[in-house]
Amino acid sequence: MRVPTRDCVQAAASRIAPYIHHTPVLQSQRLNEIVGTELLFKCENFQKTGAFKARGAVNVVMQLSSDIQSLVTHSSGNHGAALAWASGLRAIQCSVVVPEDASPFKRRSMDRYGATLIDCGQDLESRESVLEEFVKQHVATFIHPYDDARIIAGQGTATMELLECEQNLEQIWVPVGGGGLASGAVLAGNGTVEVVCAEPELAKDAYLSMQTGFRQPSLPPITIADGLRSSLGEINFRILKAAKTRVALATEDSIRRALNLVFETMKIVIEPSAAVAVAAMLDNPSLVAKRVGVILSGGNIPYPS
């Protein structure tokens, strides 16, 4: 299983540049005061398909051989939409195994980008068994949503962009689920900046993995941060473990508070998974440095009716 390097992230940045947005970095004086530090927000909620996942997806698709005509993946929403969008750039078919309890908004998004949706149960075991059966019956190439060197390299470009435009950052805070964004951040930082992962208390397999030194299974998928319910990937764990990456936990109440704070102070929409980094800082103020980059990972939530 190939482990990517920082050179892979740099190559990905050049490869995906024609297709993605160079997302803005925003600040909020009020949030700086609340958290007690200087925060610089990399707004991937403004990215293609509404999340950072577009980076890894297009990095994979642009490296596929011309004989590949169909892809399949599993996703609760953002990766599936991103892969469907990226596949469309090369007229490749895309199918997505989707949990039955996935956000209806994200289901519509995947469908809008051309994905064929295949229902599965709520846990990872169901996802994998339905996927395995699909691959047996169809000619399709599986693209893992996070445990793939090409995906990780693509996700790392978000942190690389942030570090190129903002100097002297002491930390980068990123949400962690499967770990593609987090491990990509570690590669992009290349030891020059600390990466701190933020995770819901109700989905703390990454936290337990770093504490025990062994990759732990995912917990029941009940956190509001639906994009972080995945189990930490093997390649991702290797990268995070080698860097001795810290994981800070956030309560569900703090995630909701962070969602509201970002909306009220910055006037931008983010999804619960993106709010976890801010929530974890609120819950762990002693871990926060003086000048901090934060990846707001996505903004795919419906407008309240």
Coordinates of C-alpha atoms in Angstrom, one line a residue:
M1 CA 0.0 0.0 0.0
R2 CA 1.7 3.1 -1.3
V3 CA 2.2 6.0 1.2
P4 CA 2.3 9.4 -0.5
T5 CA 4.9 12.1 0.1
R6 CA 5.0 15.9 0.1
D7 CA 6.2 15.7 -3.6
C8 CA 2.9 13.9 -4.3
V9 CA 1.0 16.8 -2.9
Q10 CA 3.0 19.3 -5.0
A11 CA 2.3 17.2 -8.1
A12 CA -1.4 17.0 -7.2
A13 CA -1.5 20.8 -6.9
S14 CA -0.3 21.3 -10.4
R15 CA -2.5 18.5 -11.8
I16 CA -5.8 19.8 -10.3
A17 CA -5.2 23.5 -10.7
P18 CA -7.3 23.9 -13.9
Y19 CA -10.3 22.3 -12.3
I20 CA -10.7 23.5 -8.7
H21 CA -11.2 26.8 -6.9
H22 CA -8.3 28.4 -5.0
T23 CA -10.5 29.0 -2.0
P24 CA -10.3 32.2 0.1
V25 CA -8.8 32.6 3.6
L26 CA -11.1 34.6 5.9
Q27 CA -10.8 36.0 9.4
S28 CA -13.2 37.0 12.2
Q29 CA -12.2 39.3 14.9
R30 CA -15.1 38.1 17.1
L31 CA -14.1 34.4 16.7
N32 CA -10.5 35.4 17.5
E33 CA -11.7 36.9 20.7
I34 CA -13.9 33.9 21.6
V35 CA -11.2 31.4 21.0
G36 CA -8.4 33.6 22.3
T37 CA -6.1 33.4 19.3
E38 CA -5.6 34.5 15.7
L39 CA -7.6 32.2 13.4
L40 CA -7.2 32.0 9.6
F41 CA -10.0 30.0 7.9
K42 CA -9.4 28.2 4.7
C43 CA -12.9 28.1 3.3
E44 CA -13.3 24.8 1.4
N45 CA -17.1 25.3 1.8
F46 CA -16.6 27.4 -1.4
Q47 CA -14.8 24.6 -3.2
K48 CA -16.2 22.8 -6.3
T49 CA -19.1 20.5 -5.1
G50 CA -19.1 22.4 -1.8
A51 CA -16.2 20.5 0.0
F52 CA -12.5 19.8 -0.1
K53 CA -13.3 16.3 -1.5
A54 CA -13.2 17.7 -5.0
R55 CA -9.4 18.0 -4.7
G56 CA -8.7 14.3 -4.1
A57 CA -11.4 13.2 -6.5
V58 CA -10.1 15.1 -9.5
N59 CA -6.5 14.2 -8.6
V60 CA -7.5 10.5 -9.0
V61 CA -9.6 10.9 -12.1
M62 CA -7.0 12.8 -14.0
Q63 CA -4.5 9.9 -13.4
L64 CA -6.8 7.1 -14.6
S65 CA -6.0 5.2 -17.8
S66 CA -8.2 5.8 -20.8
D67 CA -9.6 2.3 -20.8
I68 CA -11.4 2.8 -17.4
Q69 CA -15.1 3.6 -18.1
S70 CA -16.7 3.1 -14.7
L71 CA -15.9 3.9 -11.1
V72 CA -17.5 3.0 -7.8
T73 CA -17.0 4.2 -4.3
H74 CA -18.8 4.4 -0.9
S75 CA -19.7 7.8 0.7
S76 CA -22.1 9.5 3.0
G77 CA -22.2 12.4 0.5
N78 CA -19.3 14.7 -0.1
H79 CA -16.8 12.3 -1.6
G80 CA -19.5 10.7 -3.7
A81 CA -20.6 14.0 -5.2
A82 CA -16.9 15.0 -5.8
L83 CA -16.1 11.8 -7.5
A84 CA -19.2 12.0 -9.7
W85 CA -18.3 15.5 -10.7
A86 CA -14.7 14.7 -11.4
S87 CA -15.7 11.5 -13.4
G88 CA -17.9 13.7 -15.5
L89 CA -14.9 15.7 -16.6
R90 CA -13.7 12.6 -18.5
A91 CA -17.1 11.1 -19.3
I92 CA -16.6 8.2 -16.9
Q93 CA -19.6 6.6 -15.2
C94 CA -19.7 6.8 -11.4
S95 CA -21.7 4.7 -8.8
V96 CA -21.8 5.4 -5.1
V97 CA -22.8 3.1 -2.3
V98 CA -24.7 5.3 0.1
P99 CA -25.9 4.7 3.7
E100 CA -29.7 4.7 4.0
D101 CA -29.6 7.4 6.6
A102 CA -27.4 9.8 4.5
S103 CA -28.5 13.4 4.3
P104 CA -31.2 13.8 1.6
F105 CA -29.5 17.0 0.6
K106 CA -26.2 15.2 -0.1
R107 CA -28.1 12.4 -1.9
R108 CA -29.6 15.0 -4.2
S109 CA -26.2 16.5 -4.7
M110 CA -24.7 13.1 -5.8
D111 CA -27.6 12.5 -8.1
R112 CA -27.2 16.0 -9.6
Y113 CA -23.6 15.3 -10.5
G114 CA -24.6 12.1 -12.3
A115 CA -23.9 9.4 -9.7
T116 CA -25.9 6.2 -9.6
L117 CA -26.8 5.6 -6.0
I118 CA -26.8 2.2 -4.3
D119 CA -28.3 1.9 -0.8
C120 CA -26.6 0.2 2.1
G121 CA -26.9 0.0 5.9
Q122 CA -25.5 2.6 8.3
D123 CA -22.3 0.9 9.4
L124 CA -19.0 0.4 7.5
E125 CA -19.5 -3.4 7.3
S126 CA -22.7 -2.9 5.3
R127 CA -21.0 -0.4 3.0
E128 CA -18.2 -2.7 2.3
S129 CA -20.4 -5.8 1.7
V130 CA -22.7 -4.0 -0.7
L131 CA -19.7 -2.6 -2.5
E132 CA -18.1 -6.0 -2.8
E133 CA -21.3 -7.4 -4.3
F134 CA -21.5 -4.5 -6.8
V135 CA -17.9 -5.0 -7.9
K136 CA -18.6 -8.8 -8.5
Q137 CA -21.5 -8.0 -10.8
H138 CA -20.1 -5.0 -12.6
V139 CA -16.9 -3.9 -14.4
A140 CA -16.0 -0.9 -12.2
T141 CA -12.8 0.4 -10.6
F142 CA -13.1 1.0 -6.9
I143 CA -11.9 4.4 -5.6
H144 CA -11.5 4.5 -1.8
P145 CA -12.9 7.7 -0.3
Y146 CA -9.8 8.4 1.8
D147 CA -7.4 5.4 2.1
D148 CA -5.8 6.1 -1.3
A149 CA -2.4 7.8 -1.9
R150 CA -3.9 9.9 -4.7
I151 CA -6.8 11.0 -2.6
I152 CA -4.6 12.0 0.3
A153 CA -2.2 13.9 -2.0
G154 CA -5.1 15.8 -3.5
Q155 CA -6.6 16.7 -0.1
G156 CA -3.2 17.9 1.1
T157 CA -3.3 20.7 -1.5
A158 CA -5.8 22.6 0.7
T159 CA -3.2 22.9 3.5
M160 CA -0.4 23.6 0.9
E161 CA -2.4 26.6 -0.5
L162 CA -3.0 27.9 3.1
L163 CA 0.6 27.7 4.0
E164 CA 1.6 29.4 0.7
C165 CA -0.5 32.5 1.4
E166 CA -0.3 32.7 5.2
Q167 CA 3.1 32.9 6.9
N168 CA 4.1 31.9 10.4
L169 CA 1.3 29.6 11.2
E170 CA 2.0 27.6 14.3
Q171 CA -0.8 25.0 13.9
I172 CA -3.3 23.7 11.3
W173 CA -6.5 22.4 12.8
V174 CA -8.5 19.9 10.5
P175 CA -11.5 17.7 11.1
V176 CA -10.7 14.0 11.0
G177 CA -12.9 11.1 9.9
G178 CA -11.3 8.7 7.4
G179 CA -8.2 10.9 7.6
G180 CA -7.6 12.0 4.0
L181 CA -7.6 15.7 4.8
A182 CA -5.7 15.3 8.0
S183 CA -2.9 13.1 6.6
G184 CA -2.7 15.3 3.5
A185 CA -2.2 18.3 5.9
V186 CA 0.6 16.5 7.6
L187 CA 2.4 15.9 4.3
A188 CA 1.8 19.4 3.2
G189 CA 3.1 20.8 6.5
N190 CA 6.2 18.7 6.2
G191 CA 7.1 19.2 9.8
T192 CA 7.1 23.0 9.7
V193 CA 3.7 23.4 11.3
E194 CA 1.8 21.2 13.8
V195 CA -1.3 19.6 12.5
V196 CA -4.0 19.1 15.1
C197 CA -6.9 16.8 14.3
A198 CA -10.4 17.5 15.6
E199 CA -12.9 14.7 16.1
P200 CA -16.4 14.3 17.6
E201 CA -16.4 12.6 21.0
L202 CA -19.1 10.2 19.5
A203 CA -16.8 9.2 16.7
K204 CA -13.4 9.1 18.4
D205 CA -11.7 6.2 16.7
A206 CA -8.8 8.4 15.5
Y207 CA -8.3 9.7 19.0
L208 CA -8.3 6.1 20.4
S209 CA -6.0 5.0 17.6
M210 CA -3.4 7.7 18.4
Q211 CA -3.7 6.9 22.1
T212 CA -3.2 3.2 21.8
G213 CA -0.9 3.1 18.8
F214 CA -3.2 0.7 17.0
R215 CA -5.9 1.6 14.4
Q216 CA -9.3 1.3 16.1
P217 CA -12.6 0.5 14.5
S218 CA -15.2 3.1 13.9
L219 CA -17.9 3.8 16.6
P220 CA -21.7 3.7 15.9
P221 CA -22.5 6.5 13.4
I222 CA -24.5 8.8 15.6
T223 CA -22.6 12.1 15.6
I224 CA -24.2 15.1 13.9
A225 CA -21.0 15.4 12.0
D226 CA -22.0 12.9 9.3
G227 CA -18.9 13.4 7.2
L228 CA -16.7 12.2 10.1
R229 CA -18.4 8.8 10.9
S230 CA -15.9 6.8 8.8
S231 CA -13.2 4.7 10.3
L232 CA -9.6 6.0 10.1
G233 CA -7.9 4.6 7.0
E234 CA -4.7 2.5 7.2
I235 CA -2.5 4.8 5.1
N236 CA -3.9 7.8 6.9
F237 CA -3.2 6.3 10.3
R238 CA 0.4 5.5 9.3
I239 CA 1.0 9.1 8.4
L240 CA -0.7 10.6 11.5
K241 CA 1.1 8.1 13.8
A242 CA 4.5 8.8 12.3
A243 CA 3.9 12.6 12.9
K244 CA 2.7 11.9 16.5
T245 CA -0.4 13.9 15.6
R246 CA -2.6 15.1 18.4
V247 CA -6.4 14.6 18.2
A248 CA -8.7 17.0 20.1
L249 CA -12.3 16.0 20.8
A250 CA -15.5 18.0 20.5
T251 CA -18.9 17.5 22.1
E252 CA -22.1 17.6 20.1
D253 CA -23.2 20.7 22.0
S254 CA -19.9 22.5 21.0
I255 CA -20.3 21.4 17.4
R256 CA -23.7 23.0 17.3
R257 CA -22.4 26.1 19.0
A258 CA -19.5 26.3 16.5
L259 CA -21.9 26.0 13.6
N260 CA -23.9 29.0 14.9
L261 CA -20.8 31.0 15.7
V262 CA -19.3 30.7 12.2
F263 CA -22.7 31.6 10.6
E264 CA -23.3 34.6 12.9
T265 CA -19.8 36.0 12.9
M266 CA -18.6 35.2 9.4
K267 CA -21.9 35.1 7.5
I268 CA -20.9 31.8 5.8
V269 CA -22.5 28.4 5.8
I270 CA -20.6 25.3 6.9
E271 CA -21.7 21.8 7.6
P272 CA -21.4 20.1 11.1
S273 CA -18.2 18.2 10.1
A274 CA -16.5 21.5 9.2
A275 CA -17.5 23.0 12.5
V276 CA -15.7 20.3 14.5
A277 CA -12.3 22.0 14.3
V278 CA -13.8 25.2 15.9
A279 CA -15.7 23.1 18.4
A280 CA -12.6 21.2 19.5
M281 CA -10.8 24.5 20.0
L282 CA -13.6 25.7 22.2
D283 CA -13.5 22.5 24.2
N284 CA -9.6 22.4 24.4
P285 CA -8.4 26.0 24.7
S286 CA -5.1 24.9 26.2
L287 CA -4.1 23.1 23.0
V288 CA -4.6 26.1 20.8
A289 CA -1.5 28.1 19.6
K290 CA -1.3 31.8 18.9
R291 CA -1.6 31.9 15.1
V292 CA -3.7 29.0 13.7
G293 CA -5.0 27.9 10.3
V294 CA -8.3 26.1 10.2
I295 CA -9.7 24.1 7.3
L296 CA -13.4 24.6 7.0
S297 CA -13.9 21.4 5.1
G298 CA -17.3 21.8 3.5
G299 CA -20.7 23.6 3.4
N300 CA -23.2 21.0 2.2
I301 CA -26.3 21.5 4.3
P302 CA -29.7 22.4 3.1
Y303 CA -31.2 25.8 3.5
P304 CA -33.5 25.7 6.5
S305 CA -37.2 25.7 5.5

